[in-house]
PDB file of C-alpha atoms in Angstrom:
ATOM      1  CA  MET A 196     -18.945  -2.492 -27.829  1.00  0.00           C
ATOM      2  CA  VAL A 197     -21.289   0.365 -28.837  1.00  0.00           C
ATOM      3  CA  ARG A 198     -22.862   2.419 -26.088  1.00  0.00           C
ATOM      4  CA  ALA A 199     -25.789   4.694 -26.656  1.00  0.00           C
ATOM      5  CA  GLY A 200     -25.038   8.369 -26.011  1.00  0.00           C
ATOM      6  CA  ARG A 201     -21.255   8.062 -26.265  1.00  0.00           C
ATOM      7  CA  PRO A 202     -19.390   9.090 -29.344  1.00  0.00           C
ATOM      8  CA  GLY A 203     -18.121   5.993 -31.215  1.00  0.00           C
ATOM      9  CA  GLY A 204     -18.956   3.742 -28.131  1.00  0.00           C
ATOM     10  CA  ARG A 205     -16.024   5.035 -26.286  1.00  0.00           C
ATOM     11  CA  ASP A 206     -15.732   5.731 -22.611  1.00  0.00           C
ATOM     12  CA  VAL A 207     -13.686   8.373 -20.699  1.00  0.00           C
ATOM     13  CA  TYR A 208     -10.554   6.964 -18.968  1.00  0.00           C
ATOM     14  CA  GLU A 209      -7.856   8.501 -16.828  1.00  0.00           C
ATOM     15  CA  TYR A 210      -4.114   7.549 -16.835  1.00  0.00           C
ATOM     16  CA  ALA A 211      -0.876   8.443 -15.253  1.00  0.00           C
ATOM     17  CA  LEU A 212       2.667   7.457 -15.893  1.00  0.00           C
ATOM     18  CA  LEU A 213       4.686   5.670 -13.248  1.00  0.00           C
ATOM     19  CA  ARG A 214       8.125   7.273 -12.970  1.00  0.00           C
ATOM     20  CA  VAL A 215      11.264   5.916 -11.270  1.00  0.00           C
ATOM     21  CA  VAL A 216      13.162   8.797  -9.611  1.00  0.00           C
ATOM     22  CA  PRO A 217      16.431   7.249  -8.297  1.00  0.00           C
ATOM     23  CA  ARG A 218      17.810  10.577  -6.987  1.00  0.00           C
ATOM     24  CA  VAL A 219      15.175  13.139  -6.203  1.00  0.00           C
ATOM     25  CA  GLU A 220      17.599  15.985  -5.709  1.00  0.00           C
ATOM     26  CA  ARG A 221      18.614  15.634  -9.494  1.00  0.00           C
ATOM     27  CA  GLY A 222      15.029  15.595 -10.753  1.00  0.00           C
ATOM     28  CA  GLU A 223      15.808  12.882 -13.319  1.00  0.00           C
ATOM     29  CA  CYS A 224      13.396  10.007 -14.000  1.00  0.00           C
ATOM     30  CA  VAL A 225      12.698   6.966 -16.144  1.00  0.00           C
ATOM     31  CA  ASN A 226       9.118   6.156 -17.258  1.00  0.00           C
ATOM     32  CA  ALA A 227       8.524   2.619 -16.037  1.00  0.00           C
ATOM     33  CA  GLY A 228       4.783   2.058 -16.269  1.00  0.00           C
ATOM     34  CA  VAL A 229       1.213   3.321 -16.836  1.00  0.00           C
ATOM     35  CA  LEU A 230      -1.883   3.279 -14.612  1.00  0.00           C
ATOM     36  CA  VAL A 231      -5.329   3.365 -16.368  1.00  0.00           C
ATOM     37  CA  TYR A 232      -8.727   3.790 -14.774  1.00  0.00           C
ATOM     38  CA  CYS A 233     -12.081   3.616 -16.622  1.00  0.00           C
ATOM     39  CA  ARG A 234     -15.127   4.029 -14.386  1.00  0.00           C
ATOM     40  CA  ALA A 235     -17.641   3.003 -17.065  1.00  0.00           C
ATOM     41  CA  GLN A 236     -15.813  -0.257 -17.542  1.00  0.00           C
ATOM     42  CA  ALA A 237     -15.003  -0.732 -13.858  1.00  0.00           C
ATOM     43  CA  TYR A 238     -11.371  -1.176 -14.834  1.00  0.00           C
ATOM     44  CA  VAL A 239      -8.157  -0.251 -13.166  1.00  0.00           C
ATOM     45  CA  GLY A 240      -4.968  -1.669 -14.516  1.00  0.00           C
ATOM     46  CA  ALA A 241      -1.211  -1.178 -14.600  1.00  0.00           C
ATOM     47  CA  ARG A 242       1.480  -2.322 -17.024  1.00  0.00           C
ATOM     48  CA  THR A 243       5.155  -1.786 -16.238  1.00  0.00           C
ATOM     49  CA  HIS A 244       8.410  -2.148 -18.091  1.00  0.00           C
ATOM     50  CA  LEU A 245      11.685  -1.235 -16.436  1.00  0.00           C
ATOM     51  CA  ASP A 246      14.594  -0.317 -18.656  1.00  0.00           C
ATOM     52  CA  GLU A 247      17.470  -1.205 -16.290  1.00  0.00           C
ATOM     53  CA  ALA A 248      20.191   0.254 -18.507  1.00  0.00           C
ATOM     54  CA  ARG A 249      18.423   3.660 -18.527  1.00  0.00           C
ATOM     55  CA  LEU A 250      17.829   3.512 -14.808  1.00  0.00           C
ATOM     56  CA  LEU A 251      21.429   2.513 -14.030  1.00  0.00           C
ATOM     57  CA  ALA A 252      22.640   5.341 -16.302  1.00  0.00           C
ATOM     58  CA  LEU A 253      20.934   7.764 -13.882  1.00  0.00           C
ATOM     59  CA  ASP A 254      22.144   6.062 -10.712  1.00  0.00           C
ATOM     60  CA  PRO A 255      24.493   3.071 -10.818  1.00  0.00           C
ATOM     61  CA  HIS A 256      23.720   2.364  -7.154  1.00  0.00           C
ATOM     62  CA  VAL A 257      19.996   2.231  -7.427  1.00  0.00           C
ATOM     63  CA  ASP A 258      18.212  -0.798  -5.815  1.00  0.00           C
ATOM     64  CA  VAL A 259      16.878  -2.421  -8.997  1.00  0.00           C
ATOM     65  CA  ALA A 260      15.288  -5.303  -7.112  1.00  0.00           C
ATOM     66  CA  GLY A 261      13.520  -2.816  -4.790  1.00  0.00           C
ATOM     67  CA  VAL A 262      12.184  -0.855  -7.813  1.00  0.00           C
ATOM     68  CA  ARG A 263      10.958  -3.996  -9.518  1.00  0.00           C
ATOM     69  CA  ALA A 264       9.225  -4.962  -6.265  1.00  0.00           C
ATOM     70  CA  ALA A 265       7.452  -1.580  -6.050  1.00  0.00           C
ATOM     71  CA  LEU A 266       6.335  -1.740  -9.611  1.00  0.00           C
ATOM     72  CA  ALA A 267       4.922  -5.306  -9.020  1.00  0.00           C
ATOM     73  CA  ALA A 268       3.139  -4.004  -5.933  1.00  0.00           C
ATOM     74  CA  VAL A 269       1.421  -1.369  -8.113  1.00  0.00           C
ATOM     75  CA  GLU A 270       0.299  -3.995 -10.530  1.00  0.00           C
ATOM     76  CA  GLY A 271      -0.903  -6.202  -7.601  1.00  0.00           C
ATOM     77  CA  VAL A 272      -3.035  -3.391  -6.194  1.00  0.00           C
ATOM     78  CA  CYS A 273      -4.651  -2.858  -9.598  1.00  0.00           C
ATOM     79  CA  ALA A 274      -5.352  -6.480  -9.992  1.00  0.00           C
ATOM     80  CA  GLY A 275      -7.148  -6.696  -6.740  1.00  0.00           C
ATOM     81  CA  GLY A 276      -7.586  -9.987  -4.789  1.00  0.00           C
ATOM     82  CA  ALA A 277      -4.979 -11.141  -2.445  1.00  0.00           C
ATOM     83  CA  ALA A 278      -2.275  -9.333  -4.401  1.00  0.00           C
ATOM     84  CA  ALA A 279      -3.830  -6.009  -3.442  1.00  0.00           C
ATOM     85  CA  GLY A 280      -3.395  -6.503   0.249  1.00  0.00           C
ATOM     86  CA  GLN A 281      -5.586  -4.140   2.316  1.00  0.00           C
ATOM     87  CA  ALA A 282      -6.750  -2.367  -0.840  1.00  0.00           C
ATOM     88  CA  ALA A 283      -8.433  -5.604  -2.018  1.00  0.00           C
ATOM     89  CA  GLY A 284     -11.783  -4.438  -0.712  1.00  0.00           C
ATOM     90  CA  ASP A 285     -11.656  -1.091  -2.376  1.00  0.00           C
ATOM     91  CA  ASP A 286     -13.336  -0.352  -5.713  1.00  0.00           C
ATOM     92  CA  ALA A 287     -11.374   0.375  -8.854  1.00  0.00           C
ATOM     93  CA  GLY A 288     -11.635   4.105  -8.581  1.00  0.00           C
ATOM     94  CA  ARG A 289     -10.482   4.172  -4.997  1.00  0.00           C
ATOM     95  CA  ARG A 290      -7.434   1.988  -5.782  1.00  0.00           C
ATOM     96  CA  PHE A 291      -6.553   4.292  -8.725  1.00  0.00           C
ATOM     97  CA  ARG A 292      -6.843   7.434  -6.589  1.00  0.00           C
ATOM     98  CA  TRP A 293      -4.619   5.926  -3.987  1.00  0.00           C
ATOM     99  CA  LEU A 294      -2.006   4.930  -6.564  1.00  0.00           C
ATOM    100  CA  VAL A 295      -1.937   8.422  -8.222  1.00  0.00           C
ATOM    101  CA  ALA A 296      -1.612  10.345  -4.983  1.00  0.00           C
ATOM    102  CA  PRO A 297       1.614  12.257  -4.851  1.00  0.00           C
ATOM    103  CA  ARG A 298       4.464  10.561  -2.933  1.00  0.00           C
ATOM    104  CA  SER A 299       8.124  10.975  -2.174  1.00  0.00           C
ATOM    105  CA  THR A 300       9.291   7.543  -3.018  1.00  0.00           C
ATOM    106  CA  ILE A 301      11.526   6.175  -5.736  1.00  0.00           C
ATOM    107  CA  VAL A 302       8.436   5.130  -7.809  1.00  0.00           C
ATOM    108  CA  GLN A 303       6.149   8.161  -8.324  1.00  0.00           C
ATOM    109  CA  PRO A 304       3.011   8.734 -10.302  1.00  0.00           C
ATOM    110  CA  GLY A 305       2.958  11.522 -12.849  1.00  0.00           C
ATOM    111  CA  PRO A 306       0.021  13.937 -13.465  1.00  0.00           C
ATOM    112  CA  VAL A 307      -3.393  12.404 -14.427  1.00  0.00           C
ATOM    113  CA  HIS A 308      -4.457  12.760 -17.999  1.00  0.00           C
ATOM    114  CA  THR A 309      -7.738  11.715 -19.809  1.00  0.00           C
ATOM    115  CA  GLY A 310      -8.854  10.129 -23.015  1.00  0.00           C
ATOM    116  CA  LEU A 311     -11.513   8.023 -24.666  1.00  0.00           C
ATOM    117  CA  THR A 312     -11.480   4.275 -25.270  1.00  0.00           C
ATOM    118  CA  ALA A 313     -13.599   1.345 -26.148  1.00  0.00           C
ATOM    119  CA  ASP A 314     -11.197  -1.028 -24.449  1.00  0.00           C
ATOM    120  CA  ALA A 315      -9.410   0.101 -21.354  1.00  0.00           C
ATOM    121  CA  ALA A 316      -7.254  -2.958 -21.081  1.00  0.00           C
ATOM    122  CA  ALA A 317      -5.965  -2.602 -24.605  1.00  0.00           C
ATOM    123  CA  GLU A 318      -5.505   1.135 -24.000  1.00  0.00           C
ATOM    124  CA  THR A 319      -3.171   0.273 -21.027  1.00  0.00           C
ATOM    125  CA  GLN A 320      -0.989  -1.706 -23.288  1.00  0.00           C
ATOM    126  CA  ARG A 321      -1.079   0.937 -26.029  1.00  0.00           C
ATOM    127  CA  LEU A 322       0.033   3.637 -23.567  1.00  0.00           C
ATOM    128  CA  LEU A 323       2.767   1.412 -22.271  1.00  0.00           C
ATOM    129  CA  ASP A 324       4.185   0.883 -25.718  1.00  0.00           C
ATOM    130  CA  LEU A 325       3.762   4.552 -26.691  1.00  0.00           C
ATOM    131  CA  LEU A 326       5.097   6.323 -23.433  1.00  0.00           C
ATOM    132  CA  VAL A 327       7.288   3.810 -21.701  1.00  0.00           C
ATOM    133  CA  ARG A 328       8.992   1.296 -24.139  1.00  0.00           C
TER     134      ARG A 328
END
């Protein structure tokens, strides 16, 4: 996909890591997913991967099922439709901004970073493999 006026046909995208923080007072976390938003491609997506062994090493009493449910909910909001609940009517950018807003829950977004990509969905998988797995 080549776009006039964009270097190499690539679009700007934003991304944030999803971190699982089982015990906030300790400040330890496990990267468990990535959120990607590309306005030019009207794309918002999330890919998650939970390394249970690493998480349980930080807190043997963590609610793994609850963490998995929270990560699945993030993927659902990104996917839109019925899985997004009340966010289903929001555009991709609004859903991304809501998901990256700071929160004090066990699953937290990291800072937002930017990059260039020709394929935002492929970039989501690449970032998951690079930063999470």
